[in-house]
mmCIF file with all atom_site columns, C-alpha atoms in Angstrom:
data_model
loop_
_atom_site.group_PDB
_atom_site.id
_atom_site.type_symbol
_atom_site.label_atom_id
_atom_site.label_alt_id
_atom_site.label_comp_id
_atom_site.label_asym_id
_atom_site.label_entity_id
_atom_site.label_seq_id
_atom_site.pdbx_PDB_ins_code
_atom_site.Cartn_x
_atom_site.Cartn_y
_atom_site.Cartn_z
_atom_site.occupancy
_atom_site.B_iso_or_equiv
_atom_site.pdbx_formal_charge
_atom_site.auth_seq_id
_atom_site.auth_comp_id
_atom_site.auth_asym_id
_atom_site.auth_atom_id
_atom_site.pdbx_PDB_model_num
ATOM 1   C CA . UNK A 1 1   ? 15.161  -4.563  -10.047 1.00 82.00 ? 98  UNK A CA 1
ATOM 2   C CA . UNK A 1 2   ? 14.070  -2.192  -7.272  1.00 91.00 ? 99  UNK A CA 1
ATOM 3   C CA . UNK A 1 3   ? 17.070  -0.879  -5.339  1.00 94.00 ? 100 UNK A CA 1
ATOM 4   C CA . UNK A 1 4   ? 16.760  -0.117  -1.608  1.00 97.00 ? 101 UNK A CA 1
ATOM 5   C CA . UNK A 1 5   ? 19.369  1.715   0.456   1.00 97.00 ? 102 UNK A CA 1
ATOM 6   C CA . UNK A 1 6   ? 19.304  0.706   4.148   1.00 98.00 ? 103 UNK A CA 1
ATOM 7   C CA . UNK A 1 7   ? 21.026  3.152   6.524   1.00 97.00 ? 104 UNK A CA 1
ATOM 8   C CA . UNK A 1 8   ? 21.631  2.032   10.112  1.00 97.00 ? 105 UNK A CA 1
ATOM 9   C CA . UNK A 1 9   ? 24.586  1.916   12.498  1.00 96.00 ? 106 UNK A CA 1
ATOM 10  C CA . UNK A 1 10  ? 23.530  -1.462  13.943  1.00 95.00 ? 107 UNK A CA 1
ATOM 11  C CA . UNK A 1 11  ? 25.251  -4.226  11.901  1.00 95.00 ? 108 UNK A CA 1
ATOM 12  C CA . UNK A 1 12  ? 22.690  -6.857  12.944  1.00 95.00 ? 109 UNK A CA 1
ATOM 13  C CA . UNK A 1 13  ? 19.831  -4.757  11.588  1.00 95.00 ? 110 UNK A CA 1
ATOM 14  C CA . UNK A 1 14  ? 21.701  -4.177  8.326   1.00 96.00 ? 111 UNK A CA 1
ATOM 15  C CA . UNK A 1 15  ? 22.288  -7.925  7.967   1.00 95.00 ? 112 UNK A CA 1
ATOM 16  C CA . UNK A 1 16  ? 18.693  -8.840  8.816   1.00 95.00 ? 113 UNK A CA 1
ATOM 17  C CA . UNK A 1 17  ? 17.197  -6.338  6.404   1.00 96.00 ? 114 UNK A CA 1
ATOM 18  C CA . UNK A 1 18  ? 19.654  -7.237  3.648   1.00 95.00 ? 115 UNK A CA 1
ATOM 19  C CA . UNK A 1 19  ? 18.651  -10.900 3.918   1.00 95.00 ? 116 UNK A CA 1
ATOM 20  C CA . UNK A 1 20  ? 14.896  -10.221 4.118   1.00 93.00 ? 117 UNK A CA 1
ATOM 21  C CA . UNK A 1 21  ? 14.831  -7.692  1.300   1.00 95.00 ? 118 UNK A CA 1
ATOM 22  C CA . UNK A 1 22  ? 16.985  -9.749  -1.053  1.00 94.00 ? 119 UNK A CA 1
ATOM 23  C CA . UNK A 1 23  ? 14.802  -12.790 -0.361  1.00 91.00 ? 120 UNK A CA 1
ATOM 24  C CA . UNK A 1 24  ? 11.884  -10.756 -1.721  1.00 91.00 ? 121 UNK A CA 1
ATOM 25  C CA . UNK A 1 25  ? 13.665  -9.733  -4.887  1.00 91.00 ? 122 UNK A CA 1
ATOM 26  C CA . UNK A 1 26  ? 15.047  -6.326  -3.950  1.00 94.00 ? 123 UNK A CA 1
ATOM 27  C CA . UNK A 1 27  ? 18.563  -5.140  -4.724  1.00 94.00 ? 124 UNK A CA 1
ATOM 28  C CA . UNK A 1 28  ? 20.050  -3.847  -1.449  1.00 96.00 ? 125 UNK A CA 1
ATOM 29  C CA . UNK A 1 29  ? 22.811  -1.359  -0.610  1.00 96.00 ? 126 UNK A CA 1
ATOM 30  C CA . UNK A 1 30  ? 23.733  -0.572  3.007   1.00 97.00 ? 127 UNK A CA 1
ATOM 31  C CA . UNK A 1 31  ? 25.413  2.269   4.864   1.00 97.00 ? 128 UNK A CA 1
ATOM 32  C CA . UNK A 1 32  ? 26.402  2.583   8.509   1.00 96.00 ? 129 UNK A CA 1
ATOM 33  C CA . UNK A 1 33  ? 26.451  6.386   8.744   1.00 96.00 ? 130 UNK A CA 1
ATOM 34  C CA . UNK A 1 34  ? 24.937  9.466   7.173   1.00 95.00 ? 131 UNK A CA 1
ATOM 35  C CA . UNK A 1 35  ? 27.822  10.616  5.000   1.00 94.00 ? 132 UNK A CA 1
ATOM 36  C CA . UNK A 1 36  ? 28.253  7.153   3.504   1.00 96.00 ? 133 UNK A CA 1
ATOM 37  C CA . UNK A 1 37  ? 24.517  7.033   2.838   1.00 96.00 ? 134 UNK A CA 1
ATOM 38  C CA . UNK A 1 38  ? 24.517  10.368  0.998   1.00 95.00 ? 135 UNK A CA 1
ATOM 39  C CA . UNK A 1 39  ? 27.479  9.318   -1.128  1.00 93.00 ? 136 UNK A CA 1
ATOM 40  C CA . UNK A 1 40  ? 25.877  5.951   -1.905  1.00 94.00 ? 137 UNK A CA 1
ATOM 41  C CA . UNK A 1 41  ? 22.592  7.598   -2.882  1.00 94.00 ? 138 UNK A CA 1
ATOM 42  C CA . UNK A 1 42  ? 24.405  10.034  -5.183  1.00 90.00 ? 139 UNK A CA 1
ATOM 43  C CA . UNK A 1 43  ? 26.601  7.407   -6.817  1.00 89.00 ? 140 UNK A CA 1
ATOM 44  C CA . UNK A 1 44  ? 23.900  4.779   -7.310  1.00 90.00 ? 141 UNK A CA 1
ATOM 45  C CA . UNK A 1 45  ? 20.463  6.350   -6.753  1.00 92.00 ? 142 UNK A CA 1
ATOM 46  C CA . UNK A 1 46  ? 18.081  4.008   -4.899  1.00 95.00 ? 143 UNK A CA 1
ATOM 47  C CA . UNK A 1 47  ? 14.354  3.575   -5.463  1.00 94.00 ? 144 UNK A CA 1
ATOM 48  C CA . UNK A 1 48  ? 13.726  3.797   -1.702  1.00 96.00 ? 145 UNK A CA 1
ATOM 49  C CA . UNK A 1 49  ? 15.682  4.563   1.474   1.00 97.00 ? 146 UNK A CA 1
ATOM 50  C CA . UNK A 1 50  ? 15.191  2.923   4.882   1.00 98.00 ? 147 UNK A CA 1
ATOM 51  C CA . UNK A 1 51  ? 16.805  5.334   7.342   1.00 97.00 ? 148 UNK A CA 1
ATOM 52  C CA . UNK A 1 52  ? 17.689  5.251   11.037  1.00 97.00 ? 149 UNK A CA 1
ATOM 53  C CA . UNK A 1 53  ? 17.762  8.640   12.785  1.00 96.00 ? 150 UNK A CA 1
ATOM 54  C CA . UNK A 1 54  ? 20.419  7.878   15.400  1.00 94.00 ? 151 UNK A CA 1
ATOM 55  C CA . UNK A 1 55  ? 23.517  7.772   13.195  1.00 96.00 ? 152 UNK A CA 1
ATOM 56  C CA . UNK A 1 56  ? 27.082  8.292   14.495  1.00 95.00 ? 153 UNK A CA 1
ATOM 57  C CA . UNK A 1 57  ? 27.981  11.283  12.304  1.00 95.00 ? 154 UNK A CA 1
ATOM 58  C CA . UNK A 1 58  ? 24.818  13.014  11.093  1.00 93.00 ? 155 UNK A CA 1
ATOM 59  C CA . UNK A 1 59  ? 21.355  13.090  12.562  1.00 94.00 ? 156 UNK A CA 1
ATOM 60  C CA . UNK A 1 60  ? 18.907  11.246  10.345  1.00 94.00 ? 157 UNK A CA 1
ATOM 61  C CA . UNK A 1 61  ? 16.870  14.428  9.841   1.00 94.00 ? 158 UNK A CA 1
ATOM 62  C CA . UNK A 1 62  ? 19.978  16.000  8.290   1.00 94.00 ? 159 UNK A CA 1
ATOM 63  C CA . UNK A 1 63  ? 20.270  13.033  5.948   1.00 95.00 ? 160 UNK A CA 1
ATOM 64  C CA . UNK A 1 64  ? 16.641  13.482  4.930   1.00 95.00 ? 161 UNK A CA 1
ATOM 65  C CA . UNK A 1 65  ? 17.370  17.141  4.192   1.00 92.00 ? 162 UNK A CA 1
ATOM 66  C CA . UNK A 1 66  ? 20.432  16.190  2.161   1.00 93.00 ? 163 UNK A CA 1
ATOM 67  C CA . UNK A 1 67  ? 18.418  13.754  0.063   1.00 93.00 ? 164 UNK A CA 1
ATOM 68  C CA . UNK A 1 68  ? 15.485  16.086  -0.382  1.00 90.00 ? 165 UNK A CA 1
ATOM 69  C CA . UNK A 1 69  ? 17.837  18.692  -1.825  1.00 87.00 ? 166 UNK A CA 1
ATOM 70  C CA . UNK A 1 70  ? 17.963  16.722  -5.067  1.00 89.00 ? 167 UNK A CA 1
ATOM 71  C CA . UNK A 1 71  ? 15.648  13.687  -5.020  1.00 89.00 ? 168 UNK A CA 1
ATOM 72  C CA . UNK A 1 72  ? 12.035  12.732  -4.233  1.00 88.00 ? 169 UNK A CA 1
ATOM 73  C CA . UNK A 1 73  ? 13.011  9.109   -3.462  1.00 93.00 ? 170 UNK A CA 1
ATOM 74  C CA . UNK A 1 74  ? 10.653  7.581   -0.848  1.00 94.00 ? 171 UNK A CA 1
ATOM 75  C CA . UNK A 1 75  ? 12.175  7.567   2.662   1.00 95.00 ? 172 UNK A CA 1
ATOM 76  C CA . UNK A 1 76  ? 10.926  5.225   5.369   1.00 96.00 ? 173 UNK A CA 1
ATOM 77  C CA . UNK A 1 77  ? 12.380  6.123   8.768   1.00 96.00 ? 174 UNK A CA 1
ATOM 78  C CA . UNK A 1 78  ? 13.203  3.158   11.025  1.00 95.00 ? 175 UNK A CA 1
ATOM 79  C CA . UNK A 1 79  ? 14.114  4.526   14.439  1.00 94.00 ? 176 UNK A CA 1
ATOM 80  C CA . UNK A 1 80  ? 14.110  3.841   18.149  1.00 93.00 ? 177 UNK A CA 1
ATOM 81  C CA . UNK A 1 81  ? 12.907  7.390   18.764  1.00 91.00 ? 178 UNK A CA 1
ATOM 82  C CA . UNK A 1 82  ? 9.240   7.039   19.651  1.00 87.00 ? 179 UNK A CA 1
ATOM 83  C CA . UNK A 1 83  ? 8.476   10.613  20.729  1.00 88.00 ? 180 UNK A CA 1
ATOM 84  C CA . UNK A 1 84  ? 5.867   12.469  18.703  1.00 86.00 ? 181 UNK A CA 1
ATOM 85  C CA . UNK A 1 85  ? 8.231   15.417  18.206  1.00 87.00 ? 182 UNK A CA 1
ATOM 86  C CA . UNK A 1 86  ? 10.878  13.216  16.562  1.00 91.00 ? 183 UNK A CA 1
ATOM 87  C CA . UNK A 1 87  ? 8.262   11.745  14.232  1.00 90.00 ? 184 UNK A CA 1
ATOM 88  C CA . UNK A 1 88  ? 6.901   15.154  13.282  1.00 88.00 ? 185 UNK A CA 1
ATOM 89  C CA . UNK A 1 89  ? 10.409  16.529  12.635  1.00 90.00 ? 186 UNK A CA 1
ATOM 90  C CA . UNK A 1 90  ? 11.269  13.607  10.344  1.00 92.00 ? 187 UNK A CA 1
ATOM 91  C CA . UNK A 1 91  ? 8.000   13.839  8.424   1.00 91.00 ? 188 UNK A CA 1
ATOM 92  C CA . UNK A 1 92  ? 8.273   17.607  8.062   1.00 88.00 ? 189 UNK A CA 1
ATOM 93  C CA . UNK A 1 93  ? 11.852  17.201  6.784   1.00 90.00 ? 190 UNK A CA 1
ATOM 94  C CA . UNK A 1 94  ? 10.542  15.015  3.971   1.00 90.00 ? 191 UNK A CA 1
ATOM 95  C CA . UNK A 1 95  ? 10.233  11.431  5.224   1.00 93.00 ? 192 UNK A CA 1
ATOM 96  C CA . UNK A 1 96  ? 7.331   9.452   3.762   1.00 91.00 ? 193 UNK A CA 1
ATOM 97  C CA . UNK A 1 97  ? 6.703   7.104   6.678   1.00 93.00 ? 194 UNK A CA 1
ATOM 98  C CA . UNK A 1 98  ? 7.953   6.306   10.182  1.00 94.00 ? 195 UNK A CA 1
ATOM 99  C CA . UNK A 1 99  ? 8.384   2.896   11.826  1.00 93.00 ? 196 UNK A CA 1
ATOM 100 C CA . UNK A 1 100 ? 9.590   2.608   15.431  1.00 92.00 ? 197 UNK A CA 1
ATOM 101 C CA . UNK A 1 101 ? 12.002  0.014   16.801  1.00 93.00 ? 198 UNK A CA 1
ATOM 102 C CA . UNK A 1 102 ? 11.544  -2.727  17.848  1.00 91.00 ? 199 UNK A CA 1
ATOM 103 C CA . UNK A 1 103 ? 9.730   -3.477  14.625  1.00 90.00 ? 200 UNK A CA 1
ATOM 104 C CA . UNK A 1 104 ? 8.083   -6.351  12.810  1.00 91.00 ? 201 UNK A CA 1
ATOM 105 C CA . UNK A 1 105 ? 9.722   -7.242  9.514   1.00 91.00 ? 202 UNK A CA 1
ATOM 106 C CA . UNK A 1 106 ? 6.352   -7.911  7.874   1.00 90.00 ? 203 UNK A CA 1
ATOM 107 C CA . UNK A 1 107 ? 5.071   -4.459  8.843   1.00 90.00 ? 204 UNK A CA 1
ATOM 108 C CA . UNK A 1 108 ? 8.221   -2.763  7.565   1.00 93.00 ? 205 UNK A CA 1
ATOM 109 C CA . UNK A 1 109 ? 7.980   -4.657  4.274   1.00 91.00 ? 206 UNK A CA 1
ATOM 110 C CA . UNK A 1 110 ? 4.345   -3.574  3.926   1.00 89.00 ? 207 UNK A CA 1
ATOM 111 C CA . UNK A 1 111 ? 5.334   0.057   4.537   1.00 90.00 ? 208 UNK A CA 1
ATOM 112 C CA . UNK A 1 112 ? 8.073   -0.280  1.901   1.00 92.00 ? 209 UNK A CA 1
ATOM 113 C CA . UNK A 1 113 ? 5.631   -1.677  -0.646  1.00 89.00 ? 210 UNK A CA 1
ATOM 114 C CA . UNK A 1 114 ? 3.200   1.142   0.093   1.00 85.00 ? 211 UNK A CA 1
ATOM 115 C CA . UNK A 1 115 ? 5.901   3.796   -0.295  1.00 87.00 ? 212 UNK A CA 1
ATOM 116 C CA . UNK A 1 116 ? 6.973   2.318   -3.623  1.00 88.00 ? 213 UNK A CA 1
ATOM 117 C CA . UNK A 1 117 ? 3.366   2.289   -4.826  1.00 81.00 ? 214 UNK A CA 1
ATOM 118 C CA . UNK A 1 118 ? 3.031   5.927   -3.859  1.00 78.00 ? 215 UNK A CA 1
ATOM 119 C CA . UNK A 1 119 ? 6.105   6.749   -5.944  1.00 78.00 ? 216 UNK A CA 1
ATOM 120 C CA . UNK A 1 120 ? 4.533   5.301   -9.090  1.00 72.00 ? 217 UNK A CA 1
ATOM 121 C CA . UNK A 1 121 ? 3.620   7.803   -11.803 1.00 63.00 ? 218 UNK A CA 1
ATOM 122 C CA . UNK A 1 122 ? 0.037   8.987   -11.419 1.00 50.00 ? 219 UNK A CA 1
ATOM 123 C CA . UNK A 1 123 ? -0.990  7.183   -14.612 1.00 49.00 ? 220 UNK A CA 1
ATOM 124 C CA . UNK A 1 124 ? -0.035  3.855   -13.060 1.00 55.00 ? 221 UNK A CA 1
ATOM 125 C CA . UNK A 1 125 ? -2.074  4.341   -9.883  1.00 58.00 ? 222 UNK A CA 1
ATOM 126 C CA . UNK A 1 126 ? -5.525  2.799   -9.698  1.00 63.00 ? 223 UNK A CA 1
ATOM 127 C CA . UNK A 1 127 ? -8.424  5.250   -10.005 1.00 77.00 ? 224 UNK A CA 1
ATOM 128 C CA . UNK A 1 128 ? -10.897 2.917   -8.273  1.00 88.00 ? 225 UNK A CA 1
ATOM 129 C CA . UNK A 1 129 ? -10.122 1.951   -4.679  1.00 92.00 ? 226 UNK A CA 1
ATOM 130 C CA . UNK A 1 130 ? -11.980 -0.516  -2.466  1.00 94.00 ? 227 UNK A CA 1
ATOM 131 C CA . UNK A 1 131 ? -12.780 0.598   1.084   1.00 96.00 ? 228 UNK A CA 1
ATOM 132 C CA . UNK A 1 132 ? -14.551 -2.232  2.862   1.00 94.00 ? 229 UNK A CA 1
ATOM 133 C CA . UNK A 1 133 ? -17.732 -2.907  0.889   1.00 95.00 ? 230 UNK A CA 1
ATOM 134 C CA . UNK A 1 134 ? -17.491 0.351   -1.052  1.00 96.00 ? 231 UNK A CA 1
ATOM 135 C CA . UNK A 1 135 ? -15.815 1.131   -4.379  1.00 95.00 ? 232 UNK A CA 1
ATOM 136 C CA . UNK A 1 136 ? -14.479 4.675   -4.592  1.00 94.00 ? 233 UNK A CA 1
ATOM 137 C CA . UNK A 1 137 ? -13.762 6.093   -8.053  1.00 91.00 ? 234 UNK A CA 1
ATOM 138 C CA . UNK A 1 138 ? -11.291 8.910   -7.436  1.00 85.00 ? 235 UNK A CA 1
ATOM 139 C CA . UNK A 1 139 ? -11.358 10.122  -11.026 1.00 79.00 ? 236 UNK A CA 1
ATOM 140 C CA . UNK A 1 140 ? -15.142 10.298  -11.381 1.00 83.00 ? 237 UNK A CA 1
ATOM 141 C CA . UNK A 1 141 ? -15.622 11.146  -7.691  1.00 87.00 ? 238 UNK A CA 1
ATOM 142 C CA . UNK A 1 142 ? -18.362 8.575   -7.223  1.00 91.00 ? 239 UNK A CA 1
ATOM 143 C CA . UNK A 1 143 ? -18.922 5.896   -4.610  1.00 95.00 ? 240 UNK A CA 1
ATOM 144 C CA . UNK A 1 144 ? -20.929 2.695   -4.773  1.00 94.00 ? 241 UNK A CA 1
ATOM 145 C CA . UNK A 1 145 ? -24.145 2.348   -2.729  1.00 93.00 ? 242 UNK A CA 1
ATOM 146 C CA . UNK A 1 146 ? -24.917 5.992   -3.549  1.00 91.00 ? 243 UNK A CA 1
ATOM 147 C CA . UNK A 1 147 ? -22.703 7.404   -0.784  1.00 94.00 ? 244 UNK A CA 1
ATOM 148 C CA . UNK A 1 148 ? -22.203 11.172  -1.064  1.00 93.00 ? 245 UNK A CA 1
ATOM 149 C CA . UNK A 1 149 ? -19.218 13.284  -0.006  1.00 94.00 ? 246 UNK A CA 1
ATOM 150 C CA . UNK A 1 150 ? -18.754 17.038  0.333   1.00 93.00 ? 247 UNK A CA 1
ATOM 151 C CA . UNK A 1 151 ? -15.873 18.657  -1.637  1.00 88.00 ? 248 UNK A CA 1
ATOM 152 C CA . UNK A 1 152 ? -13.759 18.855  1.533   1.00 92.00 ? 249 UNK A CA 1
ATOM 153 C CA . UNK A 1 153 ? -14.408 15.199  2.354   1.00 94.00 ? 250 UNK A CA 1
ATOM 154 C CA . UNK A 1 154 ? -13.349 14.275  -1.182  1.00 93.00 ? 251 UNK A CA 1
ATOM 155 C CA . UNK A 1 155 ? -10.070 16.170  -0.825  1.00 90.00 ? 252 UNK A CA 1
ATOM 156 C CA . UNK A 1 156 ? -9.162  14.384  2.413   1.00 94.00 ? 253 UNK A CA 1
ATOM 157 C CA . UNK A 1 157 ? -10.226 10.998  1.057   1.00 94.00 ? 254 UNK A CA 1
ATOM 158 C CA . UNK A 1 158 ? -8.255  11.552  -2.148  1.00 89.00 ? 255 UNK A CA 1
ATOM 159 C CA . UNK A 1 159 ? -5.038  12.161  -0.181  1.00 88.00 ? 256 UNK A CA 1
ATOM 160 C CA . UNK A 1 160 ? -5.511  8.998   1.863   1.00 92.00 ? 257 UNK A CA 1
ATOM 161 C CA . UNK A 1 161 ? -6.697  6.591   -0.837  1.00 91.00 ? 258 UNK A CA 1
ATOM 162 C CA . UNK A 1 162 ? -4.016  7.582   -3.328  1.00 83.00 ? 259 UNK A CA 1
ATOM 163 C CA . UNK A 1 163 ? -1.365  6.702   -0.736  1.00 83.00 ? 260 UNK A CA 1
ATOM 164 C CA . UNK A 1 164 ? -2.438  3.276   0.599   1.00 85.00 ? 261 UNK A CA 1
ATOM 165 C CA . UNK A 1 165 ? -0.609  2.224   3.742   1.00 84.00 ? 262 UNK A CA 1
ATOM 166 C CA . UNK A 1 166 ? 1.228   5.539   3.958   1.00 82.00 ? 263 UNK A CA 1
ATOM 167 C CA . UNK A 1 167 ? 1.104   7.927   6.865   1.00 86.00 ? 264 UNK A CA 1
ATOM 168 C CA . UNK A 1 168 ? -0.340  11.265  5.683   1.00 87.00 ? 265 UNK A CA 1
ATOM 169 C CA . UNK A 1 169 ? 0.581   13.932  8.215   1.00 87.00 ? 266 UNK A CA 1
ATOM 170 C CA . UNK A 1 170 ? -1.916  16.282  9.836   1.00 90.00 ? 267 UNK A CA 1
ATOM 171 C CA . UNK A 1 171 ? 0.076   19.272  8.657   1.00 85.00 ? 268 UNK A CA 1
ATOM 172 C CA . UNK A 1 172 ? 0.066   18.115  5.040   1.00 84.00 ? 269 UNK A CA 1
ATOM 173 C CA . UNK A 1 173 ? -3.692  17.533  5.039   1.00 90.00 ? 270 UNK A CA 1
ATOM 174 C CA . UNK A 1 174 ? -4.455  20.858  6.706   1.00 90.00 ? 271 UNK A CA 1
ATOM 175 C CA . UNK A 1 175 ? -2.159  22.744  4.345   1.00 83.00 ? 272 UNK A CA 1
ATOM 176 C CA . UNK A 1 176 ? -3.445  21.082  1.155   1.00 82.00 ? 273 UNK A CA 1
ATOM 177 C CA . UNK A 1 177 ? -7.146  21.079  2.038   1.00 87.00 ? 274 UNK A CA 1
ATOM 178 C CA . UNK A 1 178 ? -7.603  24.329  4.003   1.00 87.00 ? 275 UNK A CA 1
ATOM 179 C CA . UNK A 1 179 ? -4.405  26.285  3.355   1.00 81.00 ? 276 UNK A CA 1
ATOM 180 C CA . UNK A 1 180 ? -1.158  27.193  5.206   1.00 74.00 ? 277 UNK A CA 1
ATOM 181 C CA . UNK A 1 181 ? -2.917  29.361  7.811   1.00 81.00 ? 278 UNK A CA 1
ATOM 182 C CA . UNK A 1 182 ? -4.771  26.310  9.145   1.00 83.00 ? 279 UNK A CA 1
ATOM 183 C CA . UNK A 1 183 ? -1.751  24.091  9.856   1.00 81.00 ? 280 UNK A CA 1
ATOM 184 C CA . UNK A 1 184 ? -2.608  23.790  13.576  1.00 86.00 ? 281 UNK A CA 1
ATOM 185 C CA . UNK A 1 185 ? -6.380  23.322  13.282  1.00 90.00 ? 282 UNK A CA 1
ATOM 186 C CA . UNK A 1 186 ? -6.301  19.588  13.972  1.00 92.00 ? 283 UNK A CA 1
ATOM 187 C CA . UNK A 1 187 ? -9.889  19.684  15.256  1.00 93.00 ? 284 UNK A CA 1
ATOM 188 C CA . UNK A 1 188 ? -11.003 20.207  11.650  1.00 93.00 ? 285 UNK A CA 1
ATOM 189 C CA . UNK A 1 189 ? -9.462  16.883  10.691  1.00 94.00 ? 286 UNK A CA 1
ATOM 190 C CA . UNK A 1 190 ? -10.980 15.042  13.632  1.00 95.00 ? 287 UNK A CA 1
ATOM 191 C CA . UNK A 1 191 ? -14.449 16.236  12.667  1.00 96.00 ? 288 UNK A CA 1
ATOM 192 C CA . UNK A 1 192 ? -14.105 15.354  8.996   1.00 96.00 ? 289 UNK A CA 1
ATOM 193 C CA . UNK A 1 193 ? -12.480 11.985  9.649   1.00 97.00 ? 290 UNK A CA 1
ATOM 194 C CA . UNK A 1 194 ? -15.405 11.140  11.937  1.00 97.00 ? 291 UNK A CA 1
ATOM 195 C CA . UNK A 1 195 ? -17.787 11.958  9.067   1.00 96.00 ? 292 UNK A CA 1
ATOM 196 C CA . UNK A 1 196 ? -15.828 9.811   6.591   1.00 97.00 ? 293 UNK A CA 1
ATOM 197 C CA . UNK A 1 197 ? -15.815 6.883   9.003   1.00 97.00 ? 294 UNK A CA 1
ATOM 198 C CA . UNK A 1 198 ? -19.565 7.136   9.514   1.00 97.00 ? 295 UNK A CA 1
ATOM 199 C CA . UNK A 1 199 ? -20.000 6.856   5.750   1.00 96.00 ? 296 UNK A CA 1
ATOM 200 C CA . UNK A 1 200 ? -17.419 4.181   4.933   1.00 97.00 ? 297 UNK A CA 1
ATOM 201 C CA . UNK A 1 201 ? -16.594 2.119   8.021   1.00 97.00 ? 298 UNK A CA 1
ATOM 202 C CA . UNK A 1 202 ? -18.746 -0.796  9.142   1.00 95.00 ? 299 UNK A CA 1
ATOM 203 C CA . UNK A 1 203 ? -18.049 0.188   12.756  1.00 96.00 ? 300 UNK A CA 1
ATOM 204 C CA . UNK A 1 204 ? -17.012 3.880   12.857  1.00 96.00 ? 301 UNK A CA 1
ATOM 205 C CA . UNK A 1 205 ? -15.974 3.622   16.521  1.00 95.00 ? 302 UNK A CA 1
ATOM 206 C CA . UNK A 1 206 ? -13.499 0.857   15.616  1.00 96.00 ? 303 UNK A CA 1
ATOM 207 C CA . UNK A 1 207 ? -12.302 1.730   12.093  1.00 96.00 ? 304 UNK A CA 1
ATOM 208 C CA . UNK A 1 208 ? -10.413 -0.821  10.009  1.00 96.00 ? 305 UNK A CA 1
ATOM 209 C CA . UNK A 1 209 ? -9.531  1.329   7.000   1.00 97.00 ? 306 UNK A CA 1
ATOM 210 C CA . UNK A 1 210 ? -9.327  5.026   7.935   1.00 97.00 ? 307 UNK A CA 1
ATOM 211 C CA . UNK A 1 211 ? -6.866  4.889   10.806  1.00 96.00 ? 308 UNK A CA 1
ATOM 212 C CA . UNK A 1 212 ? -5.524  7.562   13.152  1.00 95.00 ? 309 UNK A CA 1
ATOM 213 C CA . UNK A 1 213 ? -1.822  7.751   14.027  1.00 90.00 ? 310 UNK A CA 1
ATOM 214 C CA . UNK A 1 214 ? -2.081  9.785   17.279  1.00 89.00 ? 311 UNK A CA 1
ATOM 215 C CA . UNK A 1 215 ? -0.290  13.107  17.108  1.00 85.00 ? 312 UNK A CA 1
ATOM 216 C CA . UNK A 1 216 ? 0.967   12.404  13.580  1.00 88.00 ? 313 UNK A CA 1
ATOM 217 C CA . UNK A 1 217 ? -1.761  11.988  10.992  1.00 91.00 ? 314 UNK A CA 1
ATOM 218 C CA . UNK A 1 218 ? -3.908  9.398   9.245   1.00 94.00 ? 315 UNK A CA 1
ATOM 219 C CA . UNK A 1 219 ? -3.446  6.241   7.222   1.00 92.00 ? 316 UNK A CA 1
ATOM 220 C CA . UNK A 1 220 ? -5.607  4.308   4.753   1.00 94.00 ? 317 UNK A CA 1
ATOM 221 C CA . UNK A 1 221 ? -5.384  0.599   5.440   1.00 92.00 ? 318 UNK A CA 1
ATOM 222 C CA . UNK A 1 222 ? -6.625  -1.227  2.284   1.00 87.00 ? 319 UNK A CA 1
#
């Protein structure tokens, strides 16, 4: 059974998430502060962590750093901090996704499922992904309807499609596609995402699948 560790100092949120997650077949542990969370994760390693940033003892970014020192477990931040800087700091520290409070339970559950899919071994991930009316074969690098992509477009698309529902940060894309020296060249991404939308979206001006998270990055919505 998939084990999820929920870390939050609000008892009502812990109760609500415990009930909702258990109802969907997850095993749930909870912690009300950062030190308890780190001890719980060490003693009984979870498959995913849902983490608040505003904890009474440690800042959530410190908890992310503590976890990332020894585990690649998916971390979904659930926080009332809505500023872009807070989101960027959490993602750069090693979080996999970021959901702001107040939140919808259905959205959070979808983000959890996506993070767990991303954590699957590569062999278990599908090689063919559907984007609207197109089928994209990531292994063969072919697309139905004879759509063509440049090598750079393929690299960006590969990052997004292999992580369905997950936020892929601008910095990660720029670093992996162009290199560390280009980590601030966000205009590159805007131009290439516009090209990908023209090729794959039914209405590029109102995309349904290749979505922008302003100031943070991009997300593939299956």
